[in-house]
Short mmCIF file of C-alpha atoms and ligand atoms in Angstrom, two decimals:
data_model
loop_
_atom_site.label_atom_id
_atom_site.label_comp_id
_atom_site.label_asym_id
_atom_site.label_seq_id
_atom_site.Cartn_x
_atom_site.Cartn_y
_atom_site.Cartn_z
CA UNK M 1 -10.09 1.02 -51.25
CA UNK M 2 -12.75 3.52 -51.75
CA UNK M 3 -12.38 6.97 -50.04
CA UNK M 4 -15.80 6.94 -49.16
CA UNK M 5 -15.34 4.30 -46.56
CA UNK M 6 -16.12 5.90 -42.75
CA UNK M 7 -12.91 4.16 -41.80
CA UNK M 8 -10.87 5.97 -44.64
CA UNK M 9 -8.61 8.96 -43.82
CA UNK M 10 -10.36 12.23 -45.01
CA UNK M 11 -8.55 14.99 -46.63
CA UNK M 12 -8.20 16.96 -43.46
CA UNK M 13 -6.16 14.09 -41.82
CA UNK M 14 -7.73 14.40 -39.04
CA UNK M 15 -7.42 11.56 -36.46
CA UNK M 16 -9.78 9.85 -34.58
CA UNK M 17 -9.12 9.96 -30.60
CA UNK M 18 -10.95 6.60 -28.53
CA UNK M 19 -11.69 7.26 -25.42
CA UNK M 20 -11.86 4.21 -23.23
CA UNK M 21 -12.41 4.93 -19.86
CA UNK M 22 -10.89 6.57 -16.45
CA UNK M 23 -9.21 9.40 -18.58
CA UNK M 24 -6.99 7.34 -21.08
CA UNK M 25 -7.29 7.90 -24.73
CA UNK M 26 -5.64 6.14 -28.14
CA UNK M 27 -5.14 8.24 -30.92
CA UNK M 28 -4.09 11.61 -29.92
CA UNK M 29 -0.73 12.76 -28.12
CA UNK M 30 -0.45 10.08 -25.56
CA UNK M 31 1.07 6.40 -26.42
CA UNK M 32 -1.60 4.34 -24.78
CA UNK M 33 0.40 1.24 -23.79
CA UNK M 34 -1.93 -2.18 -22.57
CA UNK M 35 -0.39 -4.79 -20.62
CA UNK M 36 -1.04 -8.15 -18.66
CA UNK M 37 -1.18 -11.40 -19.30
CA UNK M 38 -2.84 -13.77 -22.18
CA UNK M 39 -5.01 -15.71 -19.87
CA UNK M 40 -6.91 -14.24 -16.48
CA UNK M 41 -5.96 -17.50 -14.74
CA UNK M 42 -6.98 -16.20 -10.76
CA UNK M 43 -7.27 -13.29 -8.69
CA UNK M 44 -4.26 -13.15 -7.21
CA UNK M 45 -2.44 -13.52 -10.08
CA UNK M 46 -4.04 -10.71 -11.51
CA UNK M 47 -4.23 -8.62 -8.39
CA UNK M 48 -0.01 -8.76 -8.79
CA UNK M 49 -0.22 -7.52 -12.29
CA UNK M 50 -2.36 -4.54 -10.92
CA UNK M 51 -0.51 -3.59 -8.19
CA UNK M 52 2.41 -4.06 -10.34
CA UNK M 53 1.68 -1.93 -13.31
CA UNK M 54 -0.61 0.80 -12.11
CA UNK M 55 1.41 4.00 -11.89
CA UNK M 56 3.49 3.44 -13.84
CA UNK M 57 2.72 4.82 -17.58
CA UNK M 58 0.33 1.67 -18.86
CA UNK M 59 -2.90 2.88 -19.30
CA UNK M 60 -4.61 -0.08 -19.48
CA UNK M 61 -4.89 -3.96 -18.34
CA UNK M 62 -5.39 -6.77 -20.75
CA UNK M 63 -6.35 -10.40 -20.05
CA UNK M 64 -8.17 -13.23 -21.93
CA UNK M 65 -11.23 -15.15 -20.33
CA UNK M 66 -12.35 -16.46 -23.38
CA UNK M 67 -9.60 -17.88 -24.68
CA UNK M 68 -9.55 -19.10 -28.47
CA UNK M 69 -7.12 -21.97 -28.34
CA UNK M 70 -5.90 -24.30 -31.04
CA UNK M 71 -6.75 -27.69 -29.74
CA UNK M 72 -10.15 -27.75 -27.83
CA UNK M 73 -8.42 -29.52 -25.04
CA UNK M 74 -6.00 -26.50 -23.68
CA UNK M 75 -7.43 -23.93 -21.49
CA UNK M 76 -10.30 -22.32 -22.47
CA UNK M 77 -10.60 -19.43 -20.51
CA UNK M 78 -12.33 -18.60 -16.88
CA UNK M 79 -15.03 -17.14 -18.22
CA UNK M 80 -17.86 -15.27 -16.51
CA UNK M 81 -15.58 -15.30 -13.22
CA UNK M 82 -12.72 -13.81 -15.44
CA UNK M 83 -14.84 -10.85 -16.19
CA UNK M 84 -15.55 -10.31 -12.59
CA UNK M 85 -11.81 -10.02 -11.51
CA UNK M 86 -11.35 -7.77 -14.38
CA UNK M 87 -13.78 -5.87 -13.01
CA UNK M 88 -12.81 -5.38 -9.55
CA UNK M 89 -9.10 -4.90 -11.00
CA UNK M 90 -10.61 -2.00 -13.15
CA UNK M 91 -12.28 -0.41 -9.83
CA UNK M 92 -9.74 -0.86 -7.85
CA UNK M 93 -6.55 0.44 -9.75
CA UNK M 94 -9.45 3.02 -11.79
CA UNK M 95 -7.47 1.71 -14.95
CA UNK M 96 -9.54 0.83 -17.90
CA UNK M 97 -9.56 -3.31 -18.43
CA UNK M 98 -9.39 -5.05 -22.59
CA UNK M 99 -10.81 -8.48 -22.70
CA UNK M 100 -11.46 -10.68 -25.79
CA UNK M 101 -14.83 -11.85 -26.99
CA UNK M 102 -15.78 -14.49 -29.85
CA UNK M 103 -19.12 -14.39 -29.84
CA UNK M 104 -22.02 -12.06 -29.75
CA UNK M 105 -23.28 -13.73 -26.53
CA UNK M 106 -19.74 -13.32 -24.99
CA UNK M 107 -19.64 -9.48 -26.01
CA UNK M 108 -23.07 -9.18 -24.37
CA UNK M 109 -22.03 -10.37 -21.08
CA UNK M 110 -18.14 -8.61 -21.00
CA UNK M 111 -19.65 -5.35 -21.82
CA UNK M 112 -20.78 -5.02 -18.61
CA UNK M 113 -17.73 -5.57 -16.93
CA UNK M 114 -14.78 -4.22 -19.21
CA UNK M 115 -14.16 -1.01 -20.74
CA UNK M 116 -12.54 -2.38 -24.10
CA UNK M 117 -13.66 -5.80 -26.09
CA UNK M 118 -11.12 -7.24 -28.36
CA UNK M 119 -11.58 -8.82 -31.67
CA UNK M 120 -8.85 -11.66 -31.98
CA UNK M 121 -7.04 -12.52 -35.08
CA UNK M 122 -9.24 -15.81 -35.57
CA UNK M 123 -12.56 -13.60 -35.70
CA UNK M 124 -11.24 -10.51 -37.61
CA UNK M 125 -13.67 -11.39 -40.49
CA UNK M 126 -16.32 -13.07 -38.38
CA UNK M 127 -18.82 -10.41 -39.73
CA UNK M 128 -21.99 -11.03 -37.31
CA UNK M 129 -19.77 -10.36 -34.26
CA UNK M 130 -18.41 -7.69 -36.23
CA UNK M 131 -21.78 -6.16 -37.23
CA UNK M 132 -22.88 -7.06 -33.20
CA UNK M 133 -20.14 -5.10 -31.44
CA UNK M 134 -21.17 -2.16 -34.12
CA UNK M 135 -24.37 -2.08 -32.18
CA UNK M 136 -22.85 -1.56 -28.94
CA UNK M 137 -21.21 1.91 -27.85
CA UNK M 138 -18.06 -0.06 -26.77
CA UNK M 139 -14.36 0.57 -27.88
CA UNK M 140 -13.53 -2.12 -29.88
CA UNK M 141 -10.01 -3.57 -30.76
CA UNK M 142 -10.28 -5.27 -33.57
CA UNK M 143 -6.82 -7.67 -34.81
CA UNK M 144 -5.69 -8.29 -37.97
CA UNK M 145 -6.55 -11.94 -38.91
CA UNK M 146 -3.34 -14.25 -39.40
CA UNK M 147 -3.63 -13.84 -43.43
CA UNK M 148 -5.25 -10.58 -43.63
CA UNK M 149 -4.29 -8.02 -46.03
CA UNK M 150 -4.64 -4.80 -44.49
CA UNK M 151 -7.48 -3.86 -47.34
CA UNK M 152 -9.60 -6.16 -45.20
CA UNK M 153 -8.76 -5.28 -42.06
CA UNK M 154 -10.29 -1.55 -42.65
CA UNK M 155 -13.42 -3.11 -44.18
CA UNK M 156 -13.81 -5.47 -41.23
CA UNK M 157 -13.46 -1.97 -39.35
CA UNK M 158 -15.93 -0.87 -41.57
CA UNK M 159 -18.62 -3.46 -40.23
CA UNK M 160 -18.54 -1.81 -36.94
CA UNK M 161 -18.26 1.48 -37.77
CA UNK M 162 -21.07 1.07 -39.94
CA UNK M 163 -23.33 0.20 -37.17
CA UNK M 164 -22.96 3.05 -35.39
CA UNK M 165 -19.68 2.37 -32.58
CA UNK M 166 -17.35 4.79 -33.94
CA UNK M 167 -15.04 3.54 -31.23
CA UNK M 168 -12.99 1.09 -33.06
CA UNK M 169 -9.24 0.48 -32.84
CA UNK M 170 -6.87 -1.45 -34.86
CA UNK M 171 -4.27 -3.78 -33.79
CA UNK M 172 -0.97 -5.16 -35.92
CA UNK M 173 -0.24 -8.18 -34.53
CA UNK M 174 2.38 -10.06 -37.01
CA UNK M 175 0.76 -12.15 -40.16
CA UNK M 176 1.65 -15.64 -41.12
CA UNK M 177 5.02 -16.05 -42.89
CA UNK M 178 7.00 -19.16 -44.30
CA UNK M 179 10.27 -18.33 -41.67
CA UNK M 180 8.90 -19.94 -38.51
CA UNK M 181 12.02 -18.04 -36.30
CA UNK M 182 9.69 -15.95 -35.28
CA UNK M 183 5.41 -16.84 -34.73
CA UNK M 184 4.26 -14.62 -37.05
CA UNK M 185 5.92 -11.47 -39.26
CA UNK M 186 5.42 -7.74 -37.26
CA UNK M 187 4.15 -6.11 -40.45
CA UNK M 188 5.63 -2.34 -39.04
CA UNK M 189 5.62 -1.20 -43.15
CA UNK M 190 1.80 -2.18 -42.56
CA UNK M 191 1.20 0.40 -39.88
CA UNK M 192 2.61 2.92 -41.63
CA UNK M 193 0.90 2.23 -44.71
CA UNK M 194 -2.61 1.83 -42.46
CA UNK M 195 -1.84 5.71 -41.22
CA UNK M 196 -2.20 6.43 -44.47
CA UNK M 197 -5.12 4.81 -45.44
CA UNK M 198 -7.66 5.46 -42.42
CA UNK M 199 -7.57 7.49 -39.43
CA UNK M 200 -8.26 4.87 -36.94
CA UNK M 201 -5.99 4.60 -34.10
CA UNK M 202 -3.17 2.01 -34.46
CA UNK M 203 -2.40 -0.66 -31.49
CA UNK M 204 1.29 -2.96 -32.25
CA UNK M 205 0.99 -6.17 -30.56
CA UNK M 206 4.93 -7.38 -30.91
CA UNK M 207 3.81 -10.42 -28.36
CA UNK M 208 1.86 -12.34 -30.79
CA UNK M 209 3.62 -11.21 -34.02
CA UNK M 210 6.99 -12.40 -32.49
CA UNK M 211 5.88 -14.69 -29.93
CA UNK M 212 9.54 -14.79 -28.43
CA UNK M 213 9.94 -12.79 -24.54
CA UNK M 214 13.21 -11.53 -25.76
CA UNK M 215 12.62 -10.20 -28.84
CA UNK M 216 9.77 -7.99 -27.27
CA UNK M 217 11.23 -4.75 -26.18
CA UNK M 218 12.98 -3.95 -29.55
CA UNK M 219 9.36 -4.71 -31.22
CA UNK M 220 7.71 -2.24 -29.19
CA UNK M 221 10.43 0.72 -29.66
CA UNK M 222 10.53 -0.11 -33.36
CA UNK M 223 6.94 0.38 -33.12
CA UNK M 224 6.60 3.34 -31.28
CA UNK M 225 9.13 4.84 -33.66
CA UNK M 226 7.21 4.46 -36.76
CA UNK M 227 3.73 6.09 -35.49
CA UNK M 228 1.98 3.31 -33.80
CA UNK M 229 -0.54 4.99 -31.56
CA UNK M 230 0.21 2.56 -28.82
CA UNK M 231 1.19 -1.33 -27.71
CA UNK M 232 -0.20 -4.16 -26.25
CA UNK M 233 2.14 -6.86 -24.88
CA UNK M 234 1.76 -9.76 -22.69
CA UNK M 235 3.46 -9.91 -19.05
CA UNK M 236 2.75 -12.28 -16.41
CA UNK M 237 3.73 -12.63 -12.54
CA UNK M 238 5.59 -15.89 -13.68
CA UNK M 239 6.28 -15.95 -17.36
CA UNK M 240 7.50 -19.51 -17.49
CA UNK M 241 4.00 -20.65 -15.29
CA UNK M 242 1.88 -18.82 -17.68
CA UNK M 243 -1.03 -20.79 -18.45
CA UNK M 244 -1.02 -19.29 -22.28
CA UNK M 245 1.42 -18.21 -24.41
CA UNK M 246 4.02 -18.63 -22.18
CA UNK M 247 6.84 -18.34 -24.27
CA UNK M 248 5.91 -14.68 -25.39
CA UNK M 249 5.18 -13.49 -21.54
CA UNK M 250 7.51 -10.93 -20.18
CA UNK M 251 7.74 -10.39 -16.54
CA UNK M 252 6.10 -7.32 -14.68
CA UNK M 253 9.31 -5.87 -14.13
CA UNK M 254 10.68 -6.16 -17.66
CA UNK M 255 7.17 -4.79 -18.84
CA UNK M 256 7.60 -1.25 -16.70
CA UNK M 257 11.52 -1.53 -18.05
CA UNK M 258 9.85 -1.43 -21.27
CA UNK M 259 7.72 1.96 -20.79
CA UNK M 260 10.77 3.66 -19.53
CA UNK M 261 13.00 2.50 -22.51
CA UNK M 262 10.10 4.10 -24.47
CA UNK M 263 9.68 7.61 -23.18
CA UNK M 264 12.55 9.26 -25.45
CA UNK M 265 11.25 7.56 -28.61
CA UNK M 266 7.65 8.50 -27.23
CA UNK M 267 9.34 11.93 -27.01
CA UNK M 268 11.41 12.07 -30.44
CA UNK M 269 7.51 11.05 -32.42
CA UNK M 270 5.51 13.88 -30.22
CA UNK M 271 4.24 11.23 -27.83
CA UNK M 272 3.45 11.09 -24.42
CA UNK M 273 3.19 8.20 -21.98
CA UNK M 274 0.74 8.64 -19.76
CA UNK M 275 -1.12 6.11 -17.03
CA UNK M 276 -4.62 6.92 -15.37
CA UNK M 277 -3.24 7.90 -12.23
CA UNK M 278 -0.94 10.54 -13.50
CA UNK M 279 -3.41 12.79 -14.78
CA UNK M 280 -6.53 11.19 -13.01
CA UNK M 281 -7.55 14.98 -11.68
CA UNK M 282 -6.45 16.92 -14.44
CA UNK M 283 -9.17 14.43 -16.66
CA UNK M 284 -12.07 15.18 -13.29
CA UNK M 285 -11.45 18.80 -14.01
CA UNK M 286 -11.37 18.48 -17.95
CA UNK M 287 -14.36 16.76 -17.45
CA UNK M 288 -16.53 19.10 -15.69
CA UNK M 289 -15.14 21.53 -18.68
CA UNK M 290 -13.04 24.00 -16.18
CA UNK M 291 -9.93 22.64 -18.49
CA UNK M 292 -9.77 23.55 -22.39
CA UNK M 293 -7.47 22.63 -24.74
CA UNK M 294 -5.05 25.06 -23.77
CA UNK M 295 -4.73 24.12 -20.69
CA UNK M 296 -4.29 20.32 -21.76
CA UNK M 297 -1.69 21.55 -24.37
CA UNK M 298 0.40 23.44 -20.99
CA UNK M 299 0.06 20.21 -19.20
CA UNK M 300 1.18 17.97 -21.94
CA UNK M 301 3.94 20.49 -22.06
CA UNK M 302 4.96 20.27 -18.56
CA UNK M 303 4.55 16.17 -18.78
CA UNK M 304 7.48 16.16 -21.18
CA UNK M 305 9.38 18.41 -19.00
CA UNK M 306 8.61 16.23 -16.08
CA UNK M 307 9.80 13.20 -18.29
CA UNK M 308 13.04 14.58 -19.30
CA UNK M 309 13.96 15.78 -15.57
CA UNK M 310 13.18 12.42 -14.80
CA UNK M 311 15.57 10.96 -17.65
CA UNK M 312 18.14 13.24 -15.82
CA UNK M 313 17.83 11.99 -12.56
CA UNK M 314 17.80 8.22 -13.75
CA UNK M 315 21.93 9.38 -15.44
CA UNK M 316 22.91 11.47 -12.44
CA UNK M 317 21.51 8.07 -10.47
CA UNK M 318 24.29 5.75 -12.81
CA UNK M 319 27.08 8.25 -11.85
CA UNK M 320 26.03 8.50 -8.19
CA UNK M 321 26.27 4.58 -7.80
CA UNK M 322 29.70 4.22 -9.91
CA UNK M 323 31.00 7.02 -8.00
CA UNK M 324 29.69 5.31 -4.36
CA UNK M 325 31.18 2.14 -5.80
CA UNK M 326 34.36 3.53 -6.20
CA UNK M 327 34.37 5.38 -2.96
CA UNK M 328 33.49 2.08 -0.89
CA UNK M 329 36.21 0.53 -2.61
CA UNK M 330 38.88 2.81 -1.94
CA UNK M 331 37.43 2.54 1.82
CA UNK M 332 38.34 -1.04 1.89
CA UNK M 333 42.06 -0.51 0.69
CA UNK M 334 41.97 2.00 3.35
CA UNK M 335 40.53 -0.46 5.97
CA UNK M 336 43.42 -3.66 4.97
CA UNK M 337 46.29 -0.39 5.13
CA UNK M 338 45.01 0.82 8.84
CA UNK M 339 44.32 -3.28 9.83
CA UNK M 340 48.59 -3.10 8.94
CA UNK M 341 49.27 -0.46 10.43
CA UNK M 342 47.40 -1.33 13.34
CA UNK M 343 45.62 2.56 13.76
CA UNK M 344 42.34 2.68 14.65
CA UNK M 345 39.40 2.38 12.41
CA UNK M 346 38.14 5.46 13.58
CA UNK M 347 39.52 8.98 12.51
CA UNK M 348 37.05 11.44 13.70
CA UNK M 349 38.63 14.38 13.01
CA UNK M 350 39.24 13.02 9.48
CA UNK M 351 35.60 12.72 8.96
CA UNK M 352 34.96 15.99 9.76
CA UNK M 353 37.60 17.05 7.19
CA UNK M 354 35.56 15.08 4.76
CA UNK M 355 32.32 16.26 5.46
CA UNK M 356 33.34 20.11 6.13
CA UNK M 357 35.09 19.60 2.24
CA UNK M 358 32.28 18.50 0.88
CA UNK M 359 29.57 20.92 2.27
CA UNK M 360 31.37 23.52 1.67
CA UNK M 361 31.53 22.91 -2.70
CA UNK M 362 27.60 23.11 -2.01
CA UNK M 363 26.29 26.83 -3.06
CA UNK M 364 22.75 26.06 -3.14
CA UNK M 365 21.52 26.84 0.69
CA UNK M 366 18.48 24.51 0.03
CA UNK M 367 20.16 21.67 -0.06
CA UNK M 368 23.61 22.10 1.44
CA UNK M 369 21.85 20.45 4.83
CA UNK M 370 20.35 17.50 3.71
CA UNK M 371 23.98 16.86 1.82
CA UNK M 372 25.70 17.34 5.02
CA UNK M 373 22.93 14.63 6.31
CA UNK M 374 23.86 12.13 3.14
CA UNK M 375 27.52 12.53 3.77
CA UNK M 376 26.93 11.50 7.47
CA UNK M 377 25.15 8.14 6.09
CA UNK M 378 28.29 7.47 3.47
CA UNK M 379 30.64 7.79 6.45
CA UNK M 380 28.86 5.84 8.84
CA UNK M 381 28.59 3.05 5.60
CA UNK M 382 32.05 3.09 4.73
CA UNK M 383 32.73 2.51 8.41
CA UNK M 384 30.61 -0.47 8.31
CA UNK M 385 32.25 -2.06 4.98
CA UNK M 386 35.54 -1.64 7.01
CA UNK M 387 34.64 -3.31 10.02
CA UNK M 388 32.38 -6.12 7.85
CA UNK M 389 35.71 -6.86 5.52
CA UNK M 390 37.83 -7.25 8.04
CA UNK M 391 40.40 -10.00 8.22
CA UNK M 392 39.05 -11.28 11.84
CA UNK M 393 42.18 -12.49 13.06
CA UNK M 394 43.57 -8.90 12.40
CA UNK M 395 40.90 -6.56 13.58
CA UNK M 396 42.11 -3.59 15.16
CA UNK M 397 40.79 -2.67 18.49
C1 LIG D 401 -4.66 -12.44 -27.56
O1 LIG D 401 -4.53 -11.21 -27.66
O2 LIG D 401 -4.61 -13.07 -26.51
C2 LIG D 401 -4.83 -13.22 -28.81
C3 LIG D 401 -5.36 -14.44 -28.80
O3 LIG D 401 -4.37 -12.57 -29.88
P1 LIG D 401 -4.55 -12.89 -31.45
O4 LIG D 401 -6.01 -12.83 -31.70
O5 LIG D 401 -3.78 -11.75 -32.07
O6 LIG D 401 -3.93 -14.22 -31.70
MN1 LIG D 402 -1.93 -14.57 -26.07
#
C-alpha cells in the first residue's frame, strides 16, 4: 500500500480525531462506544433505548432505517420516518445519532437528520456512494466488506477522503470464515495491523462479527484491549422481539454492564469513557476557546480519578451487601432464639448499645451523623425481618 495514500499513517504517527457532534470524538483519548439496536422499528422503542443509555458512558446511538437485508422479503427498514425519530432522539438526549445509507439518494436525505452515516459491509466497495459521501462534510463509518482484505478497506477510505470529507472512520466487523460457530471471524490481529497502516480511527463491531448475544462482552474487552478506538454493538429493549438480528441483540441493561466492565481496560490502554452528558459544559466552554489543551488534559485527569473512586465504591458496595446479608441473617437466628425463649422482640436498650458501638469507631465528624442515621434504618430492618419470619403460631407479644 503506497505511503502516499491520505488514509496512510504519516511518519509523525499522528492520529486523526472525528468529531461527530454534541462534544464526542473517535480517535483521541476517549473510547467512543455506539449502541442501539439494528433496526429503528418505532418511537417508543427507541425512546427506551435513549432514556436507557444516555448518561451513562455511550456516546452515541445507532439504528438502521435502511436496512440491507438478505431476502427482499424481510424488513426493509422505516425509512424517511426512521430518520425523523433519530432525530428527535438526537435532540432530545443531545447525543450524536449513526444511521446506515446504501445509496447516494439515501445519504442525501439522512444527512439532514443524523450526525454519522454508515457504510455497511455490503457497500464497502460500492465506489459512487463512496465517492458521494466524499462530497459531503459528514463523518462517515465506513465497514469492512464480508471478504475484504484490509488493503481495500483503506483504499475504499481513500474514495472519500479523496473527495474532500476527511471525516471517515473505520469499522472491523468480523469477515467471512469456513467455521460457521460464530457469523463471521472478529479479525482483532486486523485492527492492530490497520493502526499501523493508517491513522484513521478504528470502530470494533463484535455484534456482527460474532453474531451470538453472549459472546459479546468478551469481544468488546478484547477489543478495547488491543487499541480499538471504540465499539459499536447492538442492544434492544427486547432482544428476543428484535425485528433484525435478533440473535446478536443484547439487552439495555447488559449493554451499560458492558461500559462498566470496560472502564479498567479503557484505563490500563490510556482510554477514557466518556458520554455527551458528562462533559457536555466542559465541550460549551472548550468551544467558545476559554478551555485549552491543558485544561482538557487536567480534566481527563480528574475523569480517571473520578472513574477509579467510582470502581471503589462499586467493591466497598459488594462488601456492604455481604456484610448486611450476614447481619440480617444472624438477626433471624436471633429472632427463632427470643420466639423460644419467649422475650420480647424488642431490646431497646440493646439497640442503643449497638448504635452507641458503632458511632463511636467513626473518627470522621462529617459523617459520623448520617452513620448514626444508617444504623437507625438497619435496626429498624432487622426488626422487620424478625417480625416478617416469624413462626405465627409462636409470635411473641
Ligand atoms: C449494521 O450495522 O446493521 C449492518 C448491517 O452491519 P454490516 O454492514 O456490518 O453487516
Ligand atoms: Mn444488524
Amino acid at each position: 500500500m503506497s505511503a502516499t495514500l491520505k488514509a496512510s499513517l504519516n511518519g509523525e504517527n499522528k492520529r486523526t480525531v472525528v468529531e461527530i457532534g454534541h462534544g464526542m470524538s473517535i480517535g483521541g483519548g476517549s473510547l467512543l462506544i455506539i449502541a442501539g439496536p439494528c433496526s429503528v422499528e418505532s418511537e417508543e422503542q427507541m425512546e427506551l433505548v435513549g432514556n436507557a443509555l444516555s448518561g451513562t458512558g455511550i456516546g452515541a446511538i445507532r439504528g438502521g432505517v435502511f436496512k440491507p437485508r438478505t431476502s427482499p422479503y424481510s424488513f426493509q427498514g422505516m425509512g424517511e420516518e426512521g430518520l425523523r425519530i433519530m432525530s428527535r432522539l438526537s435532540q432530545e438526549h443531545k447525543m450524536p445519532v449513526v444511521t446506515e445509507v446504501m445509496s447516494e439518494k439515501q445519504a442525501d436525505m439522512a444527512v439532514h437528520f443524523a450526525d454519522v452515516l454508515q457504510i455497511g459491509s455490503r457497500n464497502m466497495q460500492n465506489f459512487e456512494l463512496l465517492k458521494h459521501v466524499g462530497t459531503l462534510r459528514k463523518p462517515v463509518i465506513l465497514k469492512r466488506g464480508l471478504c475484504a482484505t484490509l488493503e481495500e478497506l483503506v483504499l475504499a477510505a481513500e474514495y472519500i477522503l479523496a473527495g474532500g470529507n476527511e471525516n471517515v472512520i473505520l469499522c472491523e466487523r468480523g469477515i467471512r470464515s469456513y467455521d460457521n460457530a460464530t457469523r463471521n471471524v472478529l479479525d482483532l490481529g486486523g485492527v492492530v495491523a490497520l493502526r499501523q497502516m493508517t491513522h484513521l480511527p478504528i470502530l470494533v463491531d463484535p455484534s456482527h462479527a460474532c453474531g451470538r448475544s453472549e459472546l459479546i462482552a468478551d469481544l468488546a474487552r478484547a477489543a478495547v484491549a488491543c487499541g480499538a478506538d471504540g465499539l459499536m454493538i447492538e442492544c434492544h429493549p427486547e432482544p428476543a422481539k428484535s425485528v433484525s438480528d435478533a440473535r446478536q441483540a443484547i439487552s439495555l441493561q447488559e449493554m451499560v454492564d458492558i461500559v462498566r466492565s470496560l472502564e479498567p481496560i479503557a484505563h490500563a490502554v490510556g482510554r477514557e469513557i466518556r458520554g455527551p452528558h458528562m462533559n457536555l459544559n466542559l465541550h460549551a466552554e472548550s468551544e467558545k476557546g476559554i478551555l485549552h489543551k491543558e485544561h482538557m488534559h487536567a480534566y481527563d485527569g480528574l475523569m480517571s480519578e473520578l472513574s477509579s473512586l467510582r470502581n471503589e465504591i462499586d467493591a466497598a458496595d459488594v462488601q456492604i451487601a455481604e456484610l448486611l446479608e450476614k447481619r440480617l441473617k444472624l438477626v433471624l437466628q436471633i429472632g427463632s432464639l427470643k420466639q423460644e425463649l419467649k422475650v420480647p422482640w424488642r431490646d431497646i436498650a440493646r439497640e442503643r448499645e449497638v448504635i452507641e458501638a458503632v458511632c463511636s469507631t467513626c473518627s470522621d465528624k462529617r459523617v459520623s451523623g448520617k452513620i448514626r442515621h444508617i444504623y437507625e434504618r438497619i435496626i429498624e430492618a432487622s426488626r422487620q425481618v424478625q417480625v416478617e419470619n416469624a413462626m405465627p403460631s409462636r409470635v411473641v407479644a
